[in-house]
Tab-separated table of C-alpha atoms and ligand atoms in Angstrom:
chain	number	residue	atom	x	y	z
E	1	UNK	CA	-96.707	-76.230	-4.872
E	2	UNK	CA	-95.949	-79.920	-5.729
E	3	UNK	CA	-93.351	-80.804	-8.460
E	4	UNK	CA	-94.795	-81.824	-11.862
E	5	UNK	CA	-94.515	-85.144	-12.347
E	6	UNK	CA	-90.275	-86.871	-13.521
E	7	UNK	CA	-89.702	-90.259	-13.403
E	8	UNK	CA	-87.520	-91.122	-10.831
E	9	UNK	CA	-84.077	-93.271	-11.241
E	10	UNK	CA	-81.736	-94.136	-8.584
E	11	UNK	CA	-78.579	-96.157	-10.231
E	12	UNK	CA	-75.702	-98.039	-8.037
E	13	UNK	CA	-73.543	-96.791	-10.525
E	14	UNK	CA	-71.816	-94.180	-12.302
E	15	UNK	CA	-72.208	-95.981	-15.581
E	16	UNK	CA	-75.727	-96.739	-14.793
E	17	UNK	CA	-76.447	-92.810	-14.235
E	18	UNK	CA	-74.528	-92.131	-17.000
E	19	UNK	CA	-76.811	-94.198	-19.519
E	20	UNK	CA	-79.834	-93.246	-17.659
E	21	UNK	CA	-78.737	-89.476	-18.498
E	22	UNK	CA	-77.860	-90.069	-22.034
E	23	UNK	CA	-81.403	-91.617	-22.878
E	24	UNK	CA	-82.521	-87.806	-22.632
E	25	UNK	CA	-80.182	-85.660	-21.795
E	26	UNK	CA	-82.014	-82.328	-22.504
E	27	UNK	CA	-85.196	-83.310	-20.424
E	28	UNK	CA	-83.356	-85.141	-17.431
E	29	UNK	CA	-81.948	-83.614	-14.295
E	30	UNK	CA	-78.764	-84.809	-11.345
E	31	UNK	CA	-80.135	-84.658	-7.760
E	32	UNK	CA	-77.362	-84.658	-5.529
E	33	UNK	CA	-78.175	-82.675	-2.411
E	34	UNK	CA	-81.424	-81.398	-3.218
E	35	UNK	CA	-81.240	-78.239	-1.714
E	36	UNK	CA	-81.240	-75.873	-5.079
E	37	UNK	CA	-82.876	-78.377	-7.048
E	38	UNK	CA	-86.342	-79.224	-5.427
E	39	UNK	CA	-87.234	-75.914	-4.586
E	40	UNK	CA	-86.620	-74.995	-8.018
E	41	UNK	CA	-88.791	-77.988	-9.463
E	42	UNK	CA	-91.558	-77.370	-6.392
E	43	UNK	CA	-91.630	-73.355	-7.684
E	44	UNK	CA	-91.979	-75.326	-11.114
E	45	UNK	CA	-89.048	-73.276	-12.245
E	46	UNK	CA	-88.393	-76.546	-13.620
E	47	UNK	CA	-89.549	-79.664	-14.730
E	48	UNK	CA	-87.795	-82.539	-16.176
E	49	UNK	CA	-89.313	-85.544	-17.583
E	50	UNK	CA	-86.736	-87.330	-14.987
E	51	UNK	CA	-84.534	-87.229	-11.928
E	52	UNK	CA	-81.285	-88.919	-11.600
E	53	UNK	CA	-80.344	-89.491	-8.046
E	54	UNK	CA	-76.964	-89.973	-7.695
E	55	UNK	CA	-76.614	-91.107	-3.878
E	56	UNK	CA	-76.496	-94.449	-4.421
E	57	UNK	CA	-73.167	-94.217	-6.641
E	58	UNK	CA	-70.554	-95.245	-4.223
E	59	UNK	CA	-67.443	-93.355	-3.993
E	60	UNK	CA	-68.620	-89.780	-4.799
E	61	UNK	CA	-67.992	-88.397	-1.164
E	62	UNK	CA	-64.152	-89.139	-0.916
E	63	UNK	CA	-61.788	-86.361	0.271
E	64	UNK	CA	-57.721	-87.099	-0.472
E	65	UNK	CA	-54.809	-85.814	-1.768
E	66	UNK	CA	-52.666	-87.685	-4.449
E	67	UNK	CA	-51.065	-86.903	-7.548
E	68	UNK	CA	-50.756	-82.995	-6.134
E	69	UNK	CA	-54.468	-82.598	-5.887
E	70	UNK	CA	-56.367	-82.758	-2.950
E	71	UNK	CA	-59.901	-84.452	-4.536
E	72	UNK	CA	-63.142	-83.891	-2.916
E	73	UNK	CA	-65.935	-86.434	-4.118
E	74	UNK	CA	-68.884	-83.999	-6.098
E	75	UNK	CA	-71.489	-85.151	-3.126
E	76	UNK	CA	-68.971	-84.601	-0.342
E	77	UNK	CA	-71.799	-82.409	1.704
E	78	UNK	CA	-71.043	-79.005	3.404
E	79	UNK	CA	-70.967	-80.283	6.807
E	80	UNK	CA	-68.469	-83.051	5.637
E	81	UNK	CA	-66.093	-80.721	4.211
E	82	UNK	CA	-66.545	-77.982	7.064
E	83	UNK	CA	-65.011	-81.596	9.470
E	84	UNK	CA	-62.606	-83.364	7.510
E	85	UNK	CA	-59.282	-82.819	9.385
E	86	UNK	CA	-57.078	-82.793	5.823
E	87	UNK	CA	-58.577	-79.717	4.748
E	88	UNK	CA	-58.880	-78.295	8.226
E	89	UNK	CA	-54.742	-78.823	8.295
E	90	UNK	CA	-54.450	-77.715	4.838
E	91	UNK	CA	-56.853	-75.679	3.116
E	92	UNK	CA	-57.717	-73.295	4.888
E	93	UNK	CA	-59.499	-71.068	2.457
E	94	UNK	CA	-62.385	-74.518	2.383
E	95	UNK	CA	-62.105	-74.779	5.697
E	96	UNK	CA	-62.992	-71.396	6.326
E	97	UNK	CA	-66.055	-71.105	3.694
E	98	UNK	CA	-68.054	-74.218	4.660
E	99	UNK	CA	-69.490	-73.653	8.011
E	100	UNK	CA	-70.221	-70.378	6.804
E	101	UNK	CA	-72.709	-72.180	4.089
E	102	UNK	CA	-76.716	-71.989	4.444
E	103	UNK	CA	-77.698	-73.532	7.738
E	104	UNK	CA	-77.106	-76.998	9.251
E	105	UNK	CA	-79.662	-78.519	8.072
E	106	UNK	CA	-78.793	-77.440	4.439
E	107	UNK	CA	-74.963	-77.895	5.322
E	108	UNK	CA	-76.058	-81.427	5.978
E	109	UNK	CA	-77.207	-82.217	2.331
E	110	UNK	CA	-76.181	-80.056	0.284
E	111	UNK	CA	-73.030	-80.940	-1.791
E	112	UNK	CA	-69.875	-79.077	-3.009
E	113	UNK	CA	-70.410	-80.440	-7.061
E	114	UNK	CA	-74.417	-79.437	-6.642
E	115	UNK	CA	-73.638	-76.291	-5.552
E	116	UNK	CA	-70.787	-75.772	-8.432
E	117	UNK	CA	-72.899	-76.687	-11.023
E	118	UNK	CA	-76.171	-75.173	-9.741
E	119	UNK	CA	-73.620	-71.868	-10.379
E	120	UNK	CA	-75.637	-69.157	-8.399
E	121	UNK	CA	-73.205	-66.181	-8.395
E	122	UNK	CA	-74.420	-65.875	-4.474
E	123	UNK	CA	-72.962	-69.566	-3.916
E	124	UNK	CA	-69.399	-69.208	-1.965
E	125	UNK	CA	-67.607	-72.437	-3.225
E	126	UNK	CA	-67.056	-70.601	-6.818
E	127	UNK	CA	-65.742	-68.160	-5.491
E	128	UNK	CA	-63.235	-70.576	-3.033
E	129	UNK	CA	-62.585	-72.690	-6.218
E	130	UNK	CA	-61.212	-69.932	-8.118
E	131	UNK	CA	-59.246	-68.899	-5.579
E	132	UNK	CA	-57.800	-71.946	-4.758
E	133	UNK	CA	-57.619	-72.645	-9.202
E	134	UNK	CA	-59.573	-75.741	-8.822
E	135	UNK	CA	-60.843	-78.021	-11.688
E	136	UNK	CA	-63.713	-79.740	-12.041
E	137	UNK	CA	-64.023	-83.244	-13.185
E	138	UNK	CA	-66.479	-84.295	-15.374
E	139	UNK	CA	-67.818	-87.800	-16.798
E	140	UNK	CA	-69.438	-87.980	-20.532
E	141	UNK	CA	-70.469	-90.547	-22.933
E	142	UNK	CA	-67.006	-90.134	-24.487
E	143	UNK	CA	-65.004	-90.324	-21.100
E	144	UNK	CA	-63.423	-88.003	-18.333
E	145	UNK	CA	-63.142	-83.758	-18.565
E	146	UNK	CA	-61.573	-81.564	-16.762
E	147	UNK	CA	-62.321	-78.230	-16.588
E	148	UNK	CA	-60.799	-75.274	-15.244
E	149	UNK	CA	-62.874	-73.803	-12.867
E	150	UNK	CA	-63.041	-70.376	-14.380
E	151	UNK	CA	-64.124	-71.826	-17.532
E	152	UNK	CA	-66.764	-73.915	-15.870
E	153	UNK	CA	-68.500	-71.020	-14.533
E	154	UNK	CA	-69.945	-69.243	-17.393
E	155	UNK	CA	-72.796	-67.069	-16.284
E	156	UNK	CA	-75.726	-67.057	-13.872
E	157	UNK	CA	-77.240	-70.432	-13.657
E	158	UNK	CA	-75.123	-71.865	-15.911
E	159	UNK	CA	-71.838	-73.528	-16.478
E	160	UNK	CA	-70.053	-75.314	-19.489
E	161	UNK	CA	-71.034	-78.861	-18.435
E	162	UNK	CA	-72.777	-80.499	-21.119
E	163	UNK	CA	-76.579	-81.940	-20.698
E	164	UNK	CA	-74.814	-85.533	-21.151
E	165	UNK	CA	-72.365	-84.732	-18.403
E	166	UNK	CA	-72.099	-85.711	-14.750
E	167	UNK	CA	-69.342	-83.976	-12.056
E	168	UNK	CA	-67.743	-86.315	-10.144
E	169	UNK	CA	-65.039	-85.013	-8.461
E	170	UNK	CA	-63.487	-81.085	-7.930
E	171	UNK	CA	-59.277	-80.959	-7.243
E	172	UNK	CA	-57.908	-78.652	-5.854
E	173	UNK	CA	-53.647	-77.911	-6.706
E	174	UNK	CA	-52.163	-78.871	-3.302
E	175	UNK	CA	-50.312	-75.851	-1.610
E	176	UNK	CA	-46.451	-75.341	-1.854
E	177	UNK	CA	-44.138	-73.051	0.233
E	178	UNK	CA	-46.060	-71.344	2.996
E	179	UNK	CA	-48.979	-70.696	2.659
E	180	UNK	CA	-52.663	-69.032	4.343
E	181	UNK	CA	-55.997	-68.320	3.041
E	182	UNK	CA	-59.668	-67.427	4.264
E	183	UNK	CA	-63.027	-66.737	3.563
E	184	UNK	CA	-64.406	-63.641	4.198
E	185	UNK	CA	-68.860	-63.537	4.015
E	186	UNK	CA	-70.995	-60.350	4.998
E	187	UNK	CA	-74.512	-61.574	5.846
E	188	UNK	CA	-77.900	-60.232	6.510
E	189	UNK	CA	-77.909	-63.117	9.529
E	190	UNK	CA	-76.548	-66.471	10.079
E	191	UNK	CA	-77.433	-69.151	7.644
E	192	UNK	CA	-78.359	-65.969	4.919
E	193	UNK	CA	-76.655	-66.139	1.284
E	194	UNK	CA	-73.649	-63.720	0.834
E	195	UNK	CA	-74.299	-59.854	0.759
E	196	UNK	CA	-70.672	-60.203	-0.283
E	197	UNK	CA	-68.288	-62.881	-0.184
E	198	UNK	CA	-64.553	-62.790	-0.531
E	199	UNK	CA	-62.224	-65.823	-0.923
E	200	UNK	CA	-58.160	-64.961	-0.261
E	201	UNK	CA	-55.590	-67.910	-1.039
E	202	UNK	CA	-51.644	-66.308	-0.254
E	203	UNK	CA	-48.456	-69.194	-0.942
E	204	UNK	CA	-45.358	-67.068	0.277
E	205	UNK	CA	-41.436	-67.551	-0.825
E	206	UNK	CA	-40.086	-65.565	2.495
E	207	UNK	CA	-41.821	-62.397	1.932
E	208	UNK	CA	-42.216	-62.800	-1.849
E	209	UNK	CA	-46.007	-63.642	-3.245
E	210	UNK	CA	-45.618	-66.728	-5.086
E	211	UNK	CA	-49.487	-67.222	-5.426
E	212	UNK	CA	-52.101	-65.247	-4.973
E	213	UNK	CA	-55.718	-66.212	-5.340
E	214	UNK	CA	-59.062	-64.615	-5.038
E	215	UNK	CA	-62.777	-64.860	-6.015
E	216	UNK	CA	-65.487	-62.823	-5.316
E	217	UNK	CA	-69.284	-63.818	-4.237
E	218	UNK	CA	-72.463	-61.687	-5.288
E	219	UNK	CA	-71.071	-59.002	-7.011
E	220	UNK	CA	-71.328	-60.001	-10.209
E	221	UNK	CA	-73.276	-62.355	-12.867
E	222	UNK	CA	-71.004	-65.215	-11.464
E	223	UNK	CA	-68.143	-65.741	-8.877
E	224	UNK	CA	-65.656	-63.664	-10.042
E	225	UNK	CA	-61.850	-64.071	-10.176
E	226	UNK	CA	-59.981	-60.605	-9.872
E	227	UNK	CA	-57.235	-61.184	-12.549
E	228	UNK	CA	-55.764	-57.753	-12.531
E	229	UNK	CA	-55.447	-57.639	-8.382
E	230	UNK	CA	-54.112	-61.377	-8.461
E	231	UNK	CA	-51.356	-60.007	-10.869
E	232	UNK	CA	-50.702	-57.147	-8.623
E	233	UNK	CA	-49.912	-59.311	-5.930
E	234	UNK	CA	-48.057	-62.051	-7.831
E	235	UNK	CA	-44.549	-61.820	-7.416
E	236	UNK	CA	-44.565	-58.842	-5.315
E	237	UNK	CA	-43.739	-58.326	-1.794
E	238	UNK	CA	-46.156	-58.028	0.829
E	239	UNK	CA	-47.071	-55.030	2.296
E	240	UNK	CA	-50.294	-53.300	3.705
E	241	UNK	CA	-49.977	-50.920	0.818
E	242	UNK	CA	-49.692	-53.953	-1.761
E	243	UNK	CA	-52.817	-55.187	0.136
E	244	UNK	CA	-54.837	-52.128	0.214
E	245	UNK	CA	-53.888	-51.481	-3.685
E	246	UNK	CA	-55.417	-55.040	-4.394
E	247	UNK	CA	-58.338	-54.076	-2.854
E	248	UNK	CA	-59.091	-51.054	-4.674
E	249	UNK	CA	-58.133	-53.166	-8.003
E	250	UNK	CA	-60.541	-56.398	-6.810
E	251	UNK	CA	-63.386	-54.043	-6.150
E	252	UNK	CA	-62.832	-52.314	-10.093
E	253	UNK	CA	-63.572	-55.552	-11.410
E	254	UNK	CA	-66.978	-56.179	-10.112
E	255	UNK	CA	-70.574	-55.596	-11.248
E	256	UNK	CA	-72.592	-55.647	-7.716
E	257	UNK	CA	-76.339	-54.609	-8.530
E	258	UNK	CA	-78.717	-52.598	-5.624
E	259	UNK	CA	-80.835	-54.873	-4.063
E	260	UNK	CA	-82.153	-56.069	-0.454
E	261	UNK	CA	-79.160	-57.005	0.593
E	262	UNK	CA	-77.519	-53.379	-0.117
E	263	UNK	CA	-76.334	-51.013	-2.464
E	264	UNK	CA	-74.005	-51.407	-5.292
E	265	UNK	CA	-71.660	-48.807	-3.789
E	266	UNK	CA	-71.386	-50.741	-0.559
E	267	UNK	CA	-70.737	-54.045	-1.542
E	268	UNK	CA	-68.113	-52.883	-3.715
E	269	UNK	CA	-66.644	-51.308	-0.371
E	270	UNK	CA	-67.037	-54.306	1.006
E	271	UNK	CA	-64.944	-56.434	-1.540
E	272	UNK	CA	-62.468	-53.585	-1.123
E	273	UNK	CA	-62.525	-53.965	2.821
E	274	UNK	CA	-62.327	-57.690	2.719
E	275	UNK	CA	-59.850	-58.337	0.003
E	276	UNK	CA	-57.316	-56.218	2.494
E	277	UNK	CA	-58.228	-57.645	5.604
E	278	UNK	CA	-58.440	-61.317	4.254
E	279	UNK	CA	-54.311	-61.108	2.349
E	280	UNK	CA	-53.726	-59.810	5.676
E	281	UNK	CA	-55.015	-62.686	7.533
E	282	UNK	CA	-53.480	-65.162	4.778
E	283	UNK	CA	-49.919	-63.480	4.785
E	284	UNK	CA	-49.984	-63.833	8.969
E	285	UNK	CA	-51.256	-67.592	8.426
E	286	UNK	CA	-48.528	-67.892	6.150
E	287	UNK	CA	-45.706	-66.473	8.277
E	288	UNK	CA	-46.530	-68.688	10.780
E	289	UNK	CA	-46.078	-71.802	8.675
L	301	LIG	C1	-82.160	-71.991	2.767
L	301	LIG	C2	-80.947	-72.162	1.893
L	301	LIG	C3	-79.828	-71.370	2.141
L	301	LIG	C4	-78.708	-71.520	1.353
L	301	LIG	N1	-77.622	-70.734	1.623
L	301	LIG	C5	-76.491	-70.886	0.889
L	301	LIG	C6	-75.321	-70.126	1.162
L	301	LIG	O1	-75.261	-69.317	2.086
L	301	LIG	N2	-74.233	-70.318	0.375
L	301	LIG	C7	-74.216	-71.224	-0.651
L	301	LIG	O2	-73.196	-71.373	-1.315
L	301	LIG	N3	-75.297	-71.979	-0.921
L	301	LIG	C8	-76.423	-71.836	-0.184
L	301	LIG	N4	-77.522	-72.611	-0.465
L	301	LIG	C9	-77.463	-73.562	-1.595
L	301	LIG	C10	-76.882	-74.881	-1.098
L	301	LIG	O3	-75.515	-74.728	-0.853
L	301	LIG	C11	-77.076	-76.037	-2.093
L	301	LIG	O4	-76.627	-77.167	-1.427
L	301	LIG	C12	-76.306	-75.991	-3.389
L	301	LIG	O5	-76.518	-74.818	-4.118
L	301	LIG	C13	-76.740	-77.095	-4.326
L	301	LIG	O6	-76.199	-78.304	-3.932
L	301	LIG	P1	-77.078	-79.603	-3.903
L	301	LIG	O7	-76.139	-80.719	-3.656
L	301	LIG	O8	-78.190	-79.429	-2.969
L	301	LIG	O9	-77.558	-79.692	-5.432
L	301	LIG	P2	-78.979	-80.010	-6.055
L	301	LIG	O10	-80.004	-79.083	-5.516
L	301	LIG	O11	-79.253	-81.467	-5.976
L	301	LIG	O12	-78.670	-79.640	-7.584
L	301	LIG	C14	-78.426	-78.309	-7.978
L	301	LIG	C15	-78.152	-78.287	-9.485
L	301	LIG	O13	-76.914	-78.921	-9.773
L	301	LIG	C16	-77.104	-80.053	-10.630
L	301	LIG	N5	-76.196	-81.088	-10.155
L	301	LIG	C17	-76.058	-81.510	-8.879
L	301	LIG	N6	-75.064	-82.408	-8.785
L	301	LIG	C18	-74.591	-82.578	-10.038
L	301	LIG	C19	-73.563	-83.388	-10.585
L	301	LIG	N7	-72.797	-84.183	-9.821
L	301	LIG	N8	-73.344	-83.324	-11.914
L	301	LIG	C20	-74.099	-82.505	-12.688
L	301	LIG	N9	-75.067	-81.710	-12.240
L	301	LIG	C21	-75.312	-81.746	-10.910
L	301	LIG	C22	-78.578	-80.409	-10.500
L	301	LIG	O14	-79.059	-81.073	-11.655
L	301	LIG	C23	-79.201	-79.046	-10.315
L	301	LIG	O15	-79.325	-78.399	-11.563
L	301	LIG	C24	-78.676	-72.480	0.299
L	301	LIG	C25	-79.800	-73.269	0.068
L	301	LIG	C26	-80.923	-73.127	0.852
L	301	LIG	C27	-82.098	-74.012	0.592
């Protein structure tokens, strides 16, 4: 099916968008990468009066770290983020996620704030931001936000941006002490969304868990951050039992439904299984740093 018809806007500037936005906020939609977005509007799923294409705005794609943050730029694509050497030295947990995103040729447009805000609970960078604590910034009619990543998520589909709102930029709290981290993604076949998705973040004091961080993908009406496991392992000493007790705790606190892609009882397994074997893999990282 074709679209229905939007008005289409393509500003050089963030300000630009931003006034472009605010003429009609409720009936106006952000194209970044395009690859959630125009299937939705070609299923007619939806249909805004207009399209802001935010491409043009220069500066939305850097990745650095400063003032203890590393920043990523809200259209730094999949593809970018799966090369960038910073994060390949020291973030492992991205590192690990992005080439396991979509396909190439999605990994080549689509774009770590579009996928963030488009907030499917099968997307894996919620479930790496709340590992990692990240915050999304966000830019308004009255000026900058920043929003804790757990709060941004709210629910399927939707987040706590407001209509008038546009993400620029997502930082992440740069890593102290020794640290490891992964992602860990059952699926069907290469390029498929997430049966189950499981993203591990370990900083270590010797033995001693300093931080622990963990979200979980498709087992639940959002990306889900285990609180009660992550306070297990805070603090604590590692061990395999430690590990395997997480597991069992990470797995209580999801809701995975039956569907294509397995049954409930399974994926639950699954988080179990991978929350284990990926503080495993971070604690080893770790030790070696
Ligand atoms: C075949 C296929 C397989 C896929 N597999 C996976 C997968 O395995 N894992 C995974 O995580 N994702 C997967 N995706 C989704 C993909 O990662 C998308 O890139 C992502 O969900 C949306 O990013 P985008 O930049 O394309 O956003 P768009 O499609 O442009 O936008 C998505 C939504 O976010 C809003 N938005 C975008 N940018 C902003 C902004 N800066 N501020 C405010 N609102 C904004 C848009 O208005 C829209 O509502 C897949 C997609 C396809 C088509």
């Amino acid at each position: 099916m074709f679209p229905s018809r939007f008005e289409y806007s393509a500003p050089d500037s963030l300000e630009e968008a931003l006034a472009v936005l605010g003429q009609r906020a409720d009936e106006t939609k952000v194209l970044a990468g395009g690859q959630s977005l125009i299937p939705l509007l070609k299923l007619r799923f939806a249909a805004p009066a207009t399209l802001i294409d935010i491409n043009r705005v220069p500066g939305l794609d850097a990745v650095e770290e400063s003032d203890g943050h590393l920043r990523i730029g809200t259209l730094a694509r999949h593809n970018q983020i799966a090369s960038d050497a910073l994060i390949g030295q020291r973030y492992p947990t991205i590192a690990a996620a992005a080439p396991q995103i979509a396909d190439p040729l999605v990994r080549n447009l689509g774009t770590l704030g579009g996928s963030l805000a488009h907030a499917d609970p099968a997307g894996d960078w919620g479930s790496v931001m709340l590992a990692l604590n990240a915050e999304v910034v966000a830019r308004g009619p009255s000026g900058e936000r920043v929003i804790p990543i757990d709060d941004f998520l709210v629910d399927i589909f939707t987040t706590s941006l407001n209509e008038d709102e546009i993400v620029t930029e997502v930082r992440v709290p740069k890593p102290e002490a020794s640290f490891g981290g992964t992602y860990l993604k059952l699926e069907r076949k290469v390029g498929d969304f997430a049966t189950v998705g499981v993203a591990v973040h370990l900083e270590l004091d010797g033995e001693t868990i300093r931080r622990a961080g963990l979200g979980l993908t498709a087992v639940g009406s959002r990306n889900l951050k285990p609180a009660n496991a992550e306070n297990a392992l805070q603090g604590s000493d590692c061990s395999d039992d430690l590990f395997a007790e997480a597991g069992r705790l990470a797995a209580e606190a999801t809701e995975p439904v039956s569907d294509v892609r397995g049954p409930a009882a399974y994926k639950r397994a699954v988080v179990e299984t991978f929350v284990k074997r990926g503080l495993a893999e971070a604690r080893d990282q770790a030790r070696s740093r």
